[in-house]
Amino acid sequence: MAQQVYKADQIKRQVLASLRKFGERVVSDLERGRFPRIEIPARTTSNIVYDEKLRQYVLGDKRIERTAKNIRHLRPFAQLLWIATFAKQLIQRGKTSTLRDTYYVAIGEGIDFEDQSESDEMIMQLESILDFPREDFHIFPEERASIFGDLVIEYSIPGFRGRRIDLSAHPDGFAIGPALTTAEFVRCGAEQVFVIEKGAVFSRFVEEGADKKYKAILIHTAGQSPRNCRKIIRRLHDELGLPVYVFTDADPWGVHIASVLVHGSALSAHIREINVPDAIWAGVWPSDIRRYKLPSMKLSDRDIKRIQEL
Amino acid sequence: MAQQVYKADQIKRQVLASLRKFGERVVSDLERGRFPRIEIPARTTSNIVYDEKLRQYVLGDKRIERTAKNIRHLRPFAQLLWIATFAKQLIQRGKTSTLRDTYYVAIGEGIDFEDQSESDEMIMQLESILDFPREDFHIFPEERASIFGDLVIEYSIPGFRGRRIDLSAHPDGFAIGPALTTAEFVRCGAEQVFVIEKGAVFSRFVEEGADKKYKAILIHTAGQSPRNCRKIIRRLHDELGLPVYVFTDADPWGVHIASVLVHGSALSAHIREINVPDAIWAGVWPSDIRRYKLPSMKLSDRDIKRIQEL
């Protein structure tokens, strides 16, 4: 019987090939007696542009060069190579990590990172060099969203490979971690996806049977949607053709959460296709407050500051 | 066939009886032409004591009186009665809410709460009057912990009543919401409980097969453990006799998370038995850093301030 090949397996192969290419380039430079150098897409604000075709924020053409010839580049270059090595080990051993955990491991191995923001930066550089989001080299968000609805998935991770679960079996929702993120969708009775910011609203939707009444998969983002959750939403849209509706609070924070789901964020402009340009912000709109004479609360100074930042 | 009676059903009956008693007392005062009054256990710091027998923080004997005779008490008295009415409706309709959601509903119904802290306070007063935690009148934490391990549960909530699920079926964990909190434990192959603060550590435990190797139920608190998660841990300990081990970061925040699990917190001193006095803090201890020559990070000013607050 042939071993089933999952999408996650293909991605794994591609990421490993990409890591190998990066490593070979450094080795080849060294073997020829040259200082290793690499070009990395610049992730500065001025290099973030909106791509009309992809309908998301992406990086422009500006690139930065990192070369071992420059003594000031040596340290970040070495840090980057350590991160690449760590990523390869995670994939090969079937283990996962987080931004924070990666920093801890680095400290444990005596790698010289000033603080976590330095190792985070290297992880993001590796993302843009490999052109894969860090979840694909097994660095996952610490935060967990959850999912509930008429969808059967099949796991691809070691120990659970080939096993299936029906995501309508637990009404509090299934946490979206490494196993769910890399699972295949095998059967879906739902016709749309409701993405919900607040736990109270998610529970209310479950209690009202919104999953059955509207044939909807319910996703609880628990605030800002973690990146692997955004990827799952994108996959539900792309692979199953499901329309996506976003229910957030009618405040600047809710608007931002919805906007990241639709357009992507500046922080992940170097990552493609974890947003859903066709997603529809379906929660109460501020204009609905007047239209339907809804009760409302005054915007705080903090809210107003947040609006100006959007 | 007799309808199965769950623990959650018994609690529901007790809470409704307690609510009725509260209401009848107010009505009876009114019918006799008296100003309704009620005594509420004082939740001030000076009235929080450590109970050697229960091995948790509890409230002392100090009580505050609230009487409709005093014009300054009228508003909070009315607010409290609205909260009690809302609680009764939640239970009877099989719906749930959160602290935040309750405040929103109150605003929507034109109830005069200055801000959320006022409605939170009334919810906590109702807890101490009824002597039931708010989860028992269906006000749940917004935050979600999750659980994974060799335990089969049976739901008691409407729509899922009588259905079972095996909590070893999803390695990212099952979110602990209203359905799981009120479920019965029907079969358990585990011999202990590991309570884990960090998502990265939880995932690592799953990947290393700690659930099988140590016959352990793994619980991911995602930081400070939500109250209903603490209740589940207590139930695993009381109903199934499982020892509980707590894995938190070796920093003041981790110590506090562990301490709340073991001794309870000042904020919920009016609630009994959501802590586990026998739970053991099993994570790395600060003293282990010296003993095993572990890498460590300097305490920040914020860390030191936190230590002084503990």
PDB file of C-alpha atoms in Angstrom, chain A residues 144-146 171-173 195-207 218-224 247-249 257, chain B residues 95-102 104 138-144 175-179:
ATOM      1  CA  ARG A 144      -4.211  29.322  20.044  1.00  0.00           C
ATOM      2  CA  ALA A 145      -7.364  29.923  18.074  1.00  0.00           C
ATOM      3  CA  SER A 146      -9.991  27.169  17.909  1.00  0.00           C
ATOM      4  CA  PRO A 171     -18.631  22.343  20.867  1.00  0.00           C
ATOM      5  CA  ASP A 172     -15.989  24.340  22.799  1.00  0.00           C
ATOM      6  CA  GLY A 173     -13.757  24.045  19.751  1.00  0.00           C
ATOM      7  CA  VAL A 195     -14.451  34.011  11.982  1.00  0.00           C
ATOM      8  CA  ILE A 196     -15.218  35.318  15.475  1.00  0.00           C
ATOM      9  CA  GLU A 197     -13.044  37.545  17.661  1.00  0.00           C
ATOM     10  CA  LYS A 198     -14.671  37.027  21.054  1.00  0.00           C
ATOM     11  CA  GLY A 199     -15.103  33.821  23.068  1.00  0.00           C
ATOM     12  CA  ALA A 200     -18.518  34.928  24.344  1.00  0.00           C
ATOM     13  CA  VAL A 201     -19.791  35.423  20.778  1.00  0.00           C
ATOM     14  CA  PHE A 202     -18.289  32.112  19.655  1.00  0.00           C
ATOM     15  CA  SER A 203     -20.080  30.290  22.509  1.00  0.00           C
ATOM     16  CA  ARG A 204     -23.329  32.095  21.719  1.00  0.00           C
ATOM     17  CA  PHE A 205     -23.078  31.059  18.051  1.00  0.00           C
ATOM     18  CA  VAL A 206     -22.537  27.447  19.149  1.00  0.00           C
ATOM     19  CA  GLU A 207     -25.461  27.600  21.604  1.00  0.00           C
ATOM     20  CA  LEU A 218     -16.991  28.624  13.436  1.00  0.00           C
ATOM     21  CA  ILE A 219     -13.495  29.874  14.195  1.00  0.00           C
ATOM     22  CA  HIS A 220     -12.648  31.614  17.460  1.00  0.00           C
ATOM     23  CA  THR A 221      -9.556  33.787  16.984  1.00  0.00           C
ATOM     24  CA  ALA A 222      -9.400  34.905  20.650  1.00  0.00           C
ATOM     25  CA  GLY A 223      -8.460  38.449  19.665  1.00  0.00           C
ATOM     26  CA  GLN A 224      -5.950  39.038  16.877  1.00  0.00           C
ATOM     27  CA  PHE A 247     -17.315  39.010  13.232  1.00  0.00           C
ATOM     28  CA  THR A 248     -15.316  41.437  15.349  1.00  0.00           C
ATOM     29  CA  ASP A 249     -16.177  44.162  17.844  1.00  0.00           C
ATOM     30  CA  ILE A 257      -8.366  42.359  13.390  1.00  0.00           C
TER      31      ILE A 257
ATOM     32  CA  LYS B  95     -26.983  29.938  27.385  1.00  0.00           C
ATOM     33  CA  THR B  96     -23.630  31.220  28.574  1.00  0.00           C
ATOM     34  CA  SER B  97     -21.985  34.603  28.925  1.00  0.00           C
ATOM     35  CA  THR B  98     -18.731  36.219  30.087  1.00  0.00           C
ATOM     36  CA  LEU B  99     -17.972  39.164  32.380  1.00  0.00           C
ATOM     37  CA  ARG B 100     -17.592  41.411  29.330  1.00  0.00           C
ATOM     38  CA  ASP B 101     -20.645  40.040  27.544  1.00  0.00           C
ATOM     39  CA  THR B 102     -22.785  40.488  30.665  1.00  0.00           C
ATOM     40  CA  TYR B 104     -22.675  44.532  27.061  1.00  0.00           C
ATOM     41  CA  HIS B 138     -23.099  30.274  33.207  1.00  0.00           C
ATOM     42  CA  ILE B 139     -20.728  33.237  33.257  1.00  0.00           C
ATOM     43  CA  PHE B 140     -17.492  31.782  31.883  1.00  0.00           C
ATOM     44  CA  PRO B 141     -13.984  33.163  31.376  1.00  0.00           C
ATOM     45  CA  GLU B 142     -13.283  34.704  27.967  1.00  0.00           C
ATOM     46  CA  GLU B 143      -9.895  32.936  27.937  1.00  0.00           C
ATOM     47  CA  ARG B 144      -9.602  29.299  26.963  1.00  0.00           C
ATOM     48  CA  ALA B 175     -10.618  24.018  24.236  1.00  0.00           C
ATOM     49  CA  ILE B 176     -12.030  24.070  27.779  1.00  0.00           C
ATOM     50  CA  GLY B 177     -15.259  26.034  27.442  1.00  0.00           C
ATOM     51  CA  PRO B 178     -18.772  25.646  28.856  1.00  0.00           C
ATOM     52  CA  ALA B 179     -19.308  22.173  27.318  1.00  0.00           C
TER      53      ALA B 179
END
